[in-house]
Amino acid sequence: MKKTSTRLADGRELIYYDVRDDVVRDAADRRPLDRTVTTSEIRRDPLLGDSVAIASHRQGRTYHPPADECPLCPSEGDRLSEIPDSSYDVVVFENRFPSLAGDSGRCEVVCFTSDHDQSFADLTEEQAGLVLEAWTDRTAELSHLDSVEQVFCFENRGAEIGVTLGHPHGQIYAYPFTTPRTALMLRSLAEHKEQTGGRNLFADVVDKELAEGSRVVLEGEHWVAFVPYAAHWPYEVHLYPKRQVPDLLALDDAARTEFPQVYLELLRRFDRIFGEDQPATPYIAAWHQAPFGTLDAFDGVTRDDFALHLELFTIRRTSGKLKFLAGSESGMSVFINDVPPEAAAARLREVASK
Ligand SMILES: [Zn+2]
């Protein structure tokens, strides 16, 4: 893998990740761009104790551009995009319209392939492996920034999820604090450790799913994927490396090598849940990693207690119908799930690749 870092015309960083070591990436950004002005501000909600990023500059961001004006395709002739070169394997750059910036963290875009019409599920194993390398490298680099406490790599896929660019891409949010969801997990970890004389909650959850089996979707030598016992979403899968590690940096070579095969199979099954004739399944894929800030607030919990895992879920509950976060979910944070987790797991096993 070769990594080449450069700057866009407005000063934002862009990094090429290439499979081949002999690729030269020296194309300059020829666009007359002004320096971006970001006004994002983190406000804390005094009642809930969580944080909201107020980012008014995002209202003007690129919204469903025609395919020939895609900012994530490589530049070609006079058609200048966010990527100066005329080709790329995987590329990461700072978001022009970030929700988090400066002292409030950082937002990056990850382009999975230069091919506008593919999706992650269409990637080769080699290409998916390169994306994993890019996620890992960005987690390492971002964790060194003073303003960053937690690194979140994710993909929103499909217009139903609110994706405004069709090009296959994901994002990385580097937060200046430990996110509320991770804090909840850390609190549960601390409680479980205390109540069980030191046992690890993640390890116990994974062991239980493997022993019970009814919600296991697929199992490799180094990874296991299951629908959680109390799944929030109609189709939701959690993917864990069998050897528990706190973050992407700690994955060993065996797990890295097997990841593309397992993850691509999961994504391909997701696209078959509702039948081959249905439009591509909208989904969110979210990597959960241990935060890099202090864990003092979580009694006796260390970074190594956290378990890296990916949560993949769709908001579609049946053909042509979406699960909306309505009164109970949005008003009270109580999810109502119409699809029993065991039935969801059975369906995800049924649509395995032949
Ligand atoms: Zn494109």
JSON list of C-alpha atoms in Angstrom, two decimals, residues 64-264:
[
{"chain": "A", "resi": 64, "resn": "HIS", "atom": "CA", "xyz": [-27.72, 15.57, -5.44]},
{"chain": "A", "resi": 65, "resn": "PRO", "atom": "CA", "xyz": [-25.51, 16.90, -8.30]},
{"chain": "A", "resi": 66, "resn": "PRO", "atom": "CA", "xyz": [-25.92, 15.32, -11.77]},
{"chain": "A", "resi": 67, "resn": "ALA", "atom": "CA", "xyz": [-23.52, 12.39, -12.32]},
{"chain": "A", "resi": 68, "resn": "ASP", "atom": "CA", "xyz": [-21.29, 14.41, -14.68]},
{"chain": "A", "resi": 69, "resn": "GLU", "atom": "CA", "xyz": [-20.70, 16.98, -11.92]},
{"chain": "A", "resi": 70, "resn": "CYS", "atom": "CA", "xyz": [-19.90, 14.47, -9.21]},
{"chain": "A", "resi": 71, "resn": "PRO", "atom": "CA", "xyz": [-17.29, 16.01, -6.86]},
{"chain": "A", "resi": 72, "resn": "LEU", "atom": "CA", "xyz": [-16.01, 12.53, -5.88]},
{"chain": "A", "resi": 73, "resn": "CYS", "atom": "CA", "xyz": [-15.17, 11.28, -9.38]},
{"chain": "A", "resi": 74, "resn": "PRO", "atom": "CA", "xyz": [-11.55, 11.87, -10.48]},
{"chain": "A", "resi": 75, "resn": "SER", "atom": "CA", "xyz": [-10.85, 15.13, -12.37]},
{"chain": "A", "resi": 76, "resn": "GLU", "atom": "CA", "xyz": [-10.91, 14.77, -16.14]},
{"chain": "A", "resi": 77, "resn": "GLY", "atom": "CA", "xyz": [-9.77, 17.52, -18.55]},
{"chain": "A", "resi": 78, "resn": "ASP", "atom": "CA", "xyz": [-11.67, 20.70, -17.60]},
{"chain": "A", "resi": 79, "resn": "ARG", "atom": "CA", "xyz": [-14.07, 18.86, -15.34]},
{"chain": "A", "resi": 80, "resn": "LEU", "atom": "CA", "xyz": [-12.42, 19.53, -11.97]},
{"chain": "A", "resi": 81, "resn": "SER", "atom": "CA", "xyz": [-13.60, 17.65, -8.90]},
{"chain": "A", "resi": 82, "resn": "GLU", "atom": "CA", "xyz": [-12.45, 17.32, -5.29]},
{"chain": "A", "resi": 83, "resn": "ILE", "atom": "CA", "xyz": [-9.87, 14.78, -6.50]},
{"chain": "A", "resi": 84, "resn": "PRO", "atom": "CA", "xyz": [-7.15, 16.46, -8.63]},
{"chain": "A", "resi": 85, "resn": "ASP", "atom": "CA", "xyz": [-5.83, 13.24, -10.19]},
{"chain": "A", "resi": 86, "resn": "SER", "atom": "CA", "xyz": [-7.44, 11.54, -13.20]},
{"chain": "A", "resi": 87, "resn": "SER", "atom": "CA", "xyz": [-7.67, 8.23, -11.32]},
{"chain": "A", "resi": 88, "resn": "TYR", "atom": "CA", "xyz": [-7.42, 6.83, -7.81]},
{"chain": "A", "resi": 89, "resn": "ASP", "atom": "CA", "xyz": [-7.83, 3.64, -5.78]},
{"chain": "A", "resi": 90, "resn": "VAL", "atom": "CA", "xyz": [-9.04, 4.98, -2.42]},
{"chain": "A", "resi": 91, "resn": "VAL", "atom": "CA", "xyz": [-8.89, 8.64, -1.46]},
{"chain": "A", "resi": 92, "resn": "VAL", "atom": "CA", "xyz": [-9.60, 10.50, 1.79]},
{"chain": "A", "resi": 93, "resn": "PHE", "atom": "CA", "xyz": [-9.98, 14.26, 2.14]},
{"chain": "A", "resi": 94, "resn": "GLU", "atom": "CA", "xyz": [-11.23, 16.85, 4.59]},
{"chain": "A", "resi": 95, "resn": "ASN", "atom": "CA", "xyz": [-14.92, 17.60, 4.08]},
{"chain": "A", "resi": 96, "resn": "ARG", "atom": "CA", "xyz": [-15.57, 21.00, 2.48]},
{"chain": "A", "resi": 97, "resn": "PHE", "atom": "CA", "xyz": [-18.74, 21.33, 4.52]},
{"chain": "A", "resi": 98, "resn": "PRO", "atom": "CA", "xyz": [-17.73, 19.80, 7.86]},
{"chain": "A", "resi": 99, "resn": "SER", "atom": "CA", "xyz": [-20.04, 19.32, 10.82]},
{"chain": "A", "resi": 100, "resn": "LEU", "atom": "CA", "xyz": [-16.95, 19.38, 13.03]},
{"chain": "A", "resi": 101, "resn": "ALA", "atom": "CA", "xyz": [-13.84, 21.52, 12.40]},
{"chain": "A", "resi": 102, "resn": "GLY", "atom": "CA", "xyz": [-10.95, 23.24, 14.17]},
{"chain": "A", "resi": 103, "resn": "ASP", "atom": "CA", "xyz": [-11.28, 22.88, 17.95]},
{"chain": "A", "resi": 104, "resn": "SER", "atom": "CA", "xyz": [-14.49, 20.92, 17.40]},
{"chain": "A", "resi": 105, "resn": "GLY", "atom": "CA", "xyz": [-12.81, 17.97, 15.66]},
{"chain": "A", "resi": 106, "resn": "ARG", "atom": "CA", "xyz": [-12.63, 17.05, 11.99]},
{"chain": "A", "resi": 107, "resn": "CYS", "atom": "CA", "xyz": [-14.76, 15.51, 9.23]},
{"chain": "A", "resi": 108, "resn": "GLU", "atom": "CA", "xyz": [-13.33, 13.54, 6.32]},
{"chain": "A", "resi": 109, "resn": "VAL", "atom": "CA", "xyz": [-14.74, 11.88, 3.22]},
{"chain": "A", "resi": 110, "resn": "VAL", "atom": "CA", "xyz": [-13.53, 8.42, 2.13]},
{"chain": "A", "resi": 111, "resn": "CYS", "atom": "CA", "xyz": [-14.04, 7.53, -1.54]},
{"chain": "A", "resi": 112, "resn": "PHE", "atom": "CA", "xyz": [-14.16, 3.73, -1.78]},
{"chain": "A", "resi": 113, "resn": "THR", "atom": "CA", "xyz": [-13.51, 3.58, -5.55]},
{"chain": "A", "resi": 114, "resn": "SER", "atom": "CA", "xyz": [-13.20, 5.95, -8.52]},
{"chain": "A", "resi": 115, "resn": "ASP", "atom": "CA", "xyz": [-16.08, 4.10, -10.23]},
{"chain": "A", "resi": 116, "resn": "HIS", "atom": "CA", "xyz": [-19.17, 6.25, -9.77]},
{"chain": "A", "resi": 117, "resn": "ASP", "atom": "CA", "xyz": [-21.63, 3.44, -10.43]},
{"chain": "A", "resi": 118, "resn": "GLN", "atom": "CA", "xyz": [-20.33, 0.84, -7.99]},
{"chain": "A", "resi": 119, "resn": "SER", "atom": "CA", "xyz": [-21.25, 0.35, -4.36]},
{"chain": "A", "resi": 120, "resn": "PHE", "atom": "CA", "xyz": [-19.15, -1.04, -1.51]},
{"chain": "A", "resi": 121, "resn": "ALA", "atom": "CA", "xyz": [-20.66, -4.50, -2.10]},
{"chain": "A", "resi": 122, "resn": "ASP", "atom": "CA", "xyz": [-19.28, -4.44, -5.68]},
{"chain": "A", "resi": 123, "resn": "LEU", "atom": "CA", "xyz": [-15.65, -3.91, -4.59]},
{"chain": "A", "resi": 124, "resn": "THR", "atom": "CA", "xyz": [-13.04, -6.62, -5.01]},
{"chain": "A", "resi": 125, "resn": "GLU", "atom": "CA", "xyz": [-11.56, -8.09, -1.84]},
{"chain": "A", "resi": 126, "resn": "GLU", "atom": "CA", "xyz": [-8.30, -6.26, -2.58]},
{"chain": "A", "resi": 127, "resn": "GLN", "atom": "CA", "xyz": [-10.12, -2.92, -2.88]},
{"chain": "A", "resi": 128, "resn": "ALA", "atom": "CA", "xyz": [-12.16, -3.53, 0.31]},
{"chain": "A", "resi": 129, "resn": "GLY", "atom": "CA", "xyz": [-8.89, -4.41, 2.06]},
{"chain": "A", "resi": 130, "resn": "LEU", "atom": "CA", "xyz": [-7.46, -1.08, 0.94]},
{"chain": "A", "resi": 131, "resn": "VAL", "atom": "CA", "xyz": [-10.45, 0.74, 2.42]},
{"chain": "A", "resi": 132, "resn": "LEU", "atom": "CA", "xyz": [-9.79, -1.07, 5.72]},
{"chain": "A", "resi": 133, "resn": "GLU", "atom": "CA", "xyz": [-6.15, 0.15, 5.54]},
{"chain": "A", "resi": 134, "resn": "ALA", "atom": "CA", "xyz": [-7.38, 3.71, 4.95]},
{"chain": "A", "resi": 135, "resn": "TRP", "atom": "CA", "xyz": [-9.83, 3.56, 7.92]},
{"chain": "A", "resi": 136, "resn": "THR", "atom": "CA", "xyz": [-7.04, 2.20, 10.12]},
{"chain": "A", "resi": 137, "resn": "ASP", "atom": "CA", "xyz": [-4.50, 4.81, 9.03]},
{"chain": "A", "resi": 138, "resn": "ARG", "atom": "CA", "xyz": [-6.95, 7.70, 9.47]},
{"chain": "A", "resi": 139, "resn": "THR", "atom": "CA", "xyz": [-7.90, 6.44, 12.94]},
{"chain": "A", "resi": 140, "resn": "ALA", "atom": "CA", "xyz": [-4.20, 6.49, 13.89]},
{"chain": "A", "resi": 141, "resn": "GLU", "atom": "CA", "xyz": [-3.54, 9.95, 12.41]},
{"chain": "A", "resi": 142, "resn": "LEU", "atom": "CA", "xyz": [-6.68, 11.59, 13.78]},
{"chain": "A", "resi": 143, "resn": "SER", "atom": "CA", "xyz": [-6.13, 10.14, 17.25]},
{"chain": "A", "resi": 144, "resn": "HIS", "atom": "CA", "xyz": [-2.95, 12.25, 17.44]},
{"chain": "A", "resi": 145, "resn": "LEU", "atom": "CA", "xyz": [-4.82, 15.56, 17.04]},
{"chain": "A", "resi": 146, "resn": "ASP", "atom": "CA", "xyz": [-5.29, 17.45, 20.31]},
{"chain": "A", "resi": 147, "resn": "SER", "atom": "CA", "xyz": [-8.90, 18.25, 19.46]},
{"chain": "A", "resi": 148, "resn": "VAL", "atom": "CA", "xyz": [-9.86, 14.61, 18.89]},
{"chain": "A", "resi": 149, "resn": "GLU", "atom": "CA", "xyz": [-11.13, 12.11, 21.46]},
{"chain": "A", "resi": 150, "resn": "GLN", "atom": "CA", "xyz": [-13.02, 9.63, 19.33]},
{"chain": "A", "resi": 151, "resn": "VAL", "atom": "CA", "xyz": [-12.77, 8.49, 15.70]},
{"chain": "A", "resi": 152, "resn": "PHE", "atom": "CA", "xyz": [-15.89, 7.21, 13.96]},
{"chain": "A", "resi": 153, "resn": "CYS", "atom": "CA", "xyz": [-15.67, 5.63, 10.48]},
{"chain": "A", "resi": 154, "resn": "PHE", "atom": "CA", "xyz": [-19.03, 5.07, 8.82]},
{"chain": "A", "resi": 155, "resn": "GLU", "atom": "CA", "xyz": [-20.97, 4.76, 5.61]},
{"chain": "A", "resi": 156, "resn": "ASN", "atom": "CA", "xyz": [-24.44, 6.07, 4.88]},
{"chain": "A", "resi": 157, "resn": "ARG", "atom": "CA", "xyz": [-25.76, 4.31, 1.81]},
{"chain": "A", "resi": 158, "resn": "GLY", "atom": "CA", "xyz": [-28.85, 5.26, -0.19]},
{"chain": "A", "resi": 159, "resn": "ALA", "atom": "CA", "xyz": [-30.96, 8.37, -0.72]},
{"chain": "A", "resi": 160, "resn": "GLU", "atom": "CA", "xyz": [-33.42, 7.08, 1.91]},
{"chain": "A", "resi": 161, "resn": "ILE", "atom": "CA", "xyz": [-30.66, 7.54, 4.52]},
{"chain": "A", "resi": 162, "resn": "GLY", "atom": "CA", "xyz": [-30.12, 11.11, 3.34]},
{"chain": "A", "resi": 163, "resn": "VAL", "atom": "CA", "xyz": [-27.05, 10.55, 1.16]},
{"chain": "A", "resi": 164, "resn": "THR", "atom": "CA", "xyz": [-26.69, 13.58, -1.12]},
{"chain": "A", "resi": 165, "resn": "LEU", "atom": "CA", "xyz": [-23.92, 12.17, -3.36]},
{"chain": "A", "resi": 166, "resn": "GLY", "atom": "CA", "xyz": [-24.42, 8.91, -5.30]},
{"chain": "A", "resi": 167, "resn": "HIS", "atom": "CA", "xyz": [-20.69, 8.13, -5.58]},
{"chain": "A", "resi": 168, "resn": "PRO", "atom": "CA", "xyz": [-19.67, 5.22, -3.28]},
{"chain": "A", "resi": 169, "resn": "HIS", "atom": "CA", "xyz": [-18.16, 6.91, -0.24]},
{"chain": "A", "resi": 170, "resn": "GLY", "atom": "CA", "xyz": [-18.14, 6.97, 3.52]},
{"chain": "A", "resi": 171, "resn": "GLN", "atom": "CA", "xyz": [-17.14, 9.46, 6.15]},
{"chain": "A", "resi": 172, "resn": "ILE", "atom": "CA", "xyz": [-14.97, 9.79, 9.21]},
{"chain": "A", "resi": 173, "resn": "TYR", "atom": "CA", "xyz": [-16.01, 12.00, 12.09]},
{"chain": "A", "resi": 174, "resn": "ALA", "atom": "CA", "xyz": [-13.33, 12.79, 14.65]},
{"chain": "A", "resi": 175, "resn": "TYR", "atom": "CA", "xyz": [-15.13, 14.09, 17.74]},
{"chain": "A", "resi": 176, "resn": "PRO", "atom": "CA", "xyz": [-13.65, 16.31, 20.47]},
{"chain": "A", "resi": 177, "resn": "PHE", "atom": "CA", "xyz": [-15.46, 14.23, 23.11]},
{"chain": "A", "resi": 178, "resn": "THR", "atom": "CA", "xyz": [-16.57, 10.66, 23.84]},
{"chain": "A", "resi": 179, "resn": "THR", "atom": "CA", "xyz": [-19.92, 10.22, 22.10]},
{"chain": "A", "resi": 180, "resn": "PRO", "atom": "CA", "xyz": [-23.04, 9.51, 24.19]},
{"chain": "A", "resi": 181, "resn": "ARG", "atom": "CA", "xyz": [-23.54, 6.06, 22.64]},
{"chain": "A", "resi": 182, "resn": "THR", "atom": "CA", "xyz": [-20.00, 4.99, 23.42]},
{"chain": "A", "resi": 183, "resn": "ALA", "atom": "CA", "xyz": [-20.36, 6.44, 26.92]},
{"chain": "A", "resi": 184, "resn": "LEU", "atom": "CA", "xyz": [-23.45, 4.26, 27.45]},
{"chain": "A", "resi": 185, "resn": "MET", "atom": "CA", "xyz": [-21.47, 1.18, 26.39]},
{"chain": "A", "resi": 186, "resn": "LEU", "atom": "CA", "xyz": [-18.58, 2.14, 28.69]},
{"chain": "A", "resi": 187, "resn": "ARG", "atom": "CA", "xyz": [-21.01, 2.53, 31.59]},
{"chain": "A", "resi": 188, "resn": "SER", "atom": "CA", "xyz": [-22.52, -0.91, 30.88]},
{"chain": "A", "resi": 189, "resn": "LEU", "atom": "CA", "xyz": [-18.98, -2.35, 30.70]},
{"chain": "A", "resi": 190, "resn": "ALA", "atom": "CA", "xyz": [-18.10, -0.83, 34.08]},
{"chain": "A", "resi": 191, "resn": "GLU", "atom": "CA", "xyz": [-21.29, -2.15, 35.71]},
{"chain": "A", "resi": 192, "resn": "HIS", "atom": "CA", "xyz": [-20.83, -5.63, 34.30]},
{"chain": "A", "resi": 193, "resn": "LYS", "atom": "CA", "xyz": [-17.20, -5.73, 35.38]},
{"chain": "A", "resi": 194, "resn": "GLU", "atom": "CA", "xyz": [-18.22, -4.72, 38.91]},
{"chain": "A", "resi": 195, "resn": "GLN", "atom": "CA", "xyz": [-21.15, -7.15, 39.14]},
{"chain": "A", "resi": 196, "resn": "THR", "atom": "CA", "xyz": [-19.35, -10.19, 37.75]},
{"chain": "A", "resi": 197, "resn": "GLY", "atom": "CA", "xyz": [-16.01, -9.87, 39.48]},
{"chain": "A", "resi": 198, "resn": "GLY", "atom": "CA", "xyz": [-14.19, -8.56, 36.42]},
{"chain": "A", "resi": 199, "resn": "ARG", "atom": "CA", "xyz": [-15.84, -10.21, 33.41]},
{"chain": "A", "resi": 200, "resn": "ASN", "atom": "CA", "xyz": [-15.93, -8.39, 30.06]},
{"chain": "A", "resi": 201, "resn": "LEU", "atom": "CA", "xyz": [-19.41, -7.55, 28.79]},
{"chain": "A", "resi": 202, "resn": "PHE", "atom": "CA", "xyz": [-18.49, -7.61, 25.08]},
{"chain": "A", "resi": 203, "resn": "ALA", "atom": "CA", "xyz": [-16.84, -11.03, 25.43]},
{"chain": "A", "resi": 204, "resn": "ASP", "atom": "CA", "xyz": [-19.87, -12.37, 27.33]},
{"chain": "A", "resi": 205, "resn": "VAL", "atom": "CA", "xyz": [-22.30, -11.04, 24.68]},
{"chain": "A", "resi": 206, "resn": "VAL", "atom": "CA", "xyz": [-20.33, -12.56, 21.78]},
{"chain": "A", "resi": 207, "resn": "ASP", "atom": "CA", "xyz": [-19.87, -15.90, 23.60]},
{"chain": "A", "resi": 208, "resn": "LYS", "atom": "CA", "xyz": [-23.60, -16.07, 24.33]},
{"chain": "A", "resi": 209, "resn": "GLU", "atom": "CA", "xyz": [-24.55, -15.38, 20.71]},
{"chain": "A", "resi": 210, "resn": "LEU", "atom": "CA", "xyz": [-22.12, -18.05, 19.48]},
{"chain": "A", "resi": 211, "resn": "ALA", "atom": "CA", "xyz": [-23.43, -20.58, 22.01]},
{"chain": "A", "resi": 212, "resn": "GLU", "atom": "CA", "xyz": [-27.09, -19.85, 21.26]},
{"chain": "A", "resi": 213, "resn": "GLY", "atom": "CA", "xyz": [-26.64, -19.67, 17.49]},
{"chain": "A", "resi": 214, "resn": "SER", "atom": "CA", "xyz": [-30.18, -18.63, 16.50]},
{"chain": "A", "resi": 215, "resn": "ARG", "atom": "CA", "xyz": [-29.13, -15.06, 15.71]},
{"chain": "A", "resi": 216, "resn": "VAL", "atom": "CA", "xyz": [-25.72, -15.82, 14.16]},
{"chain": "A", "resi": 217, "resn": "VAL", "atom": "CA", "xyz": [-25.70, -14.69, 10.53]},
{"chain": "A", "resi": 218, "resn": "LEU", "atom": "CA", "xyz": [-22.24, -15.76, 9.45]},
{"chain": "A", "resi": 219, "resn": "GLU", "atom": "CA", "xyz": [-19.07, -16.99, 11.07]},
{"chain": "A", "resi": 220, "resn": "GLY", "atom": "CA", "xyz": [-15.56, -16.96, 9.65]},
{"chain": "A", "resi": 221, "resn": "GLU", "atom": "CA", "xyz": [-12.35, -18.10, 11.29]},
{"chain": "A", "resi": 222, "resn": "HIS", "atom": "CA", "xyz": [-11.66, -14.61, 12.67]},
{"chain": "A", "resi": 223, "resn": "TRP", "atom": "CA", "xyz": [-15.00, -12.76, 12.54]},
{"chain": "A", "resi": 224, "resn": "VAL", "atom": "CA", "xyz": [-18.55, -13.43, 13.64]},
{"chain": "A", "resi": 225, "resn": "ALA", "atom": "CA", "xyz": [-21.72, -11.54, 12.65]},
{"chain": "A", "resi": 226, "resn": "PHE", "atom": "CA", "xyz": [-25.04, -11.77, 14.48]},
{"chain": "A", "resi": 227, "resn": "VAL", "atom": "CA", "xyz": [-28.32, -9.94, 14.91]},
{"chain": "A", "resi": 228, "resn": "PRO", "atom": "CA", "xyz": [-28.26, -8.65, 18.50]},
{"chain": "A", "resi": 229, "resn": "TYR", "atom": "CA", "xyz": [-30.80, -10.03, 21.00]},
{"chain": "A", "resi": 230, "resn": "ALA", "atom": "CA", "xyz": [-32.47, -6.63, 21.35]},
{"chain": "A", "resi": 231, "resn": "ALA", "atom": "CA", "xyz": [-31.96, -5.31, 17.81]},
{"chain": "A", "resi": 232, "resn": "HIS", "atom": "CA", "xyz": [-33.29, -1.76, 17.41]},
{"chain": "A", "resi": 233, "resn": "TRP", "atom": "CA", "xyz": [-33.64, -1.85, 13.61]},
{"chain": "A", "resi": 234, "resn": "PRO", "atom": "CA", "xyz": [-35.62, -4.22, 11.33]},
{"chain": "A", "resi": 235, "resn": "TYR", "atom": "CA", "xyz": [-32.39, -5.75, 9.97]},
{"chain": "A", "resi": 236, "resn": "GLU", "atom": "CA", "xyz": [-29.35, -5.10, 12.11]},
{"chain": "A", "resi": 237, "resn": "VAL", "atom": "CA", "xyz": [-26.08, -7.04, 12.25]},
{"chain": "A", "resi": 238, "resn": "HIS", "atom": "CA", "xyz": [-23.11, -6.65, 14.58]},
{"chain": "A", "resi": 239, "resn": "LEU", "atom": "CA", "xyz": [-19.74, -7.84, 13.25]},
{"chain": "A", "resi": 240, "resn": "TYR", "atom": "CA", "xyz": [-16.96, -8.63, 15.76]},
{"chain": "A", "resi": 241, "resn": "PRO", "atom": "CA", "xyz": [-13.40, -9.89, 15.35]},
{"chain": "A", "resi": 242, "resn": "LYS", "atom": "CA", "xyz": [-13.20, -13.09, 17.42]},
{"chain": "A", "resi": 243, "resn": "ARG", "atom": "CA", "xyz": [-10.02, -11.88, 19.07]},
{"chain": "A", "resi": 244, "resn": "GLN", "atom": "CA", "xyz": [-11.25, -8.83, 21.01]},
{"chain": "A", "resi": 245, "resn": "VAL", "atom": "CA", "xyz": [-9.37, -5.60, 20.22]},
{"chain": "A", "resi": 246, "resn": "PRO", "atom": "CA", "xyz": [-10.17, -1.98, 21.19]},
{"chain": "A", "resi": 247, "resn": "ASP", "atom": "CA", "xyz": [-9.78, -0.41, 17.74]},
{"chain": "A", "resi": 248, "resn": "LEU", "atom": "CA", "xyz": [-8.87, -0.90, 14.09]},
{"chain": "A", "resi": 249, "resn": "LEU", "atom": "CA", "xyz": [-5.17, -0.35, 14.85]},
{"chain": "A", "resi": 250, "resn": "ALA", "atom": "CA", "xyz": [-5.07, -3.47, 17.02]},
{"chain": "A", "resi": 251, "resn": "LEU", "atom": "CA", "xyz": [-6.51, -5.90, 14.43]},
{"chain": "A", "resi": 252, "resn": "ASP", "atom": "CA", "xyz": [-4.02, -8.63, 13.58]},
{"chain": "A", "resi": 253, "resn": "ASP", "atom": "CA", "xyz": [-3.07, -9.66, 10.04]},
{"chain": "A", "resi": 254, "resn": "ALA", "atom": "CA", "xyz": [-5.29, -12.74, 10.05]},
{"chain": "A", "resi": 255, "resn": "ALA", "atom": "CA", "xyz": [-8.40, -10.68, 10.90]},
{"chain": "A", "resi": 256, "resn": "ARG", "atom": "CA", "xyz": [-7.43, -8.01, 8.36]},
{"chain": "A", "resi": 257, "resn": "THR", "atom": "CA", "xyz": [-7.00, -10.59, 5.64]},
{"chain": "A", "resi": 258, "resn": "GLU", "atom": "CA", "xyz": [-10.37, -12.22, 6.28]},
{"chain": "A", "resi": 259, "resn": "PHE", "atom": "CA", "xyz": [-12.34, -8.98, 6.77]},
{"chain": "A", "resi": 260, "resn": "PRO", "atom": "CA", "xyz": [-13.07, -8.15, 3.09]},
{"chain": "A", "resi": 261, "resn": "GLN", "atom": "CA", "xyz": [-14.52, -11.59, 2.40]},
{"chain": "A", "resi": 262, "resn": "VAL", "atom": "CA", "xyz": [-16.82, -11.49, 5.45]},
{"chain": "A", "resi": 263, "resn": "TYR", "atom": "CA", "xyz": [-17.92, -7.87, 5.10]},
{"chain": "A", "resi": 264, "resn": "LEU", "atom": "CA", "xyz": [-18.57, -8.04, 1.34]}
]
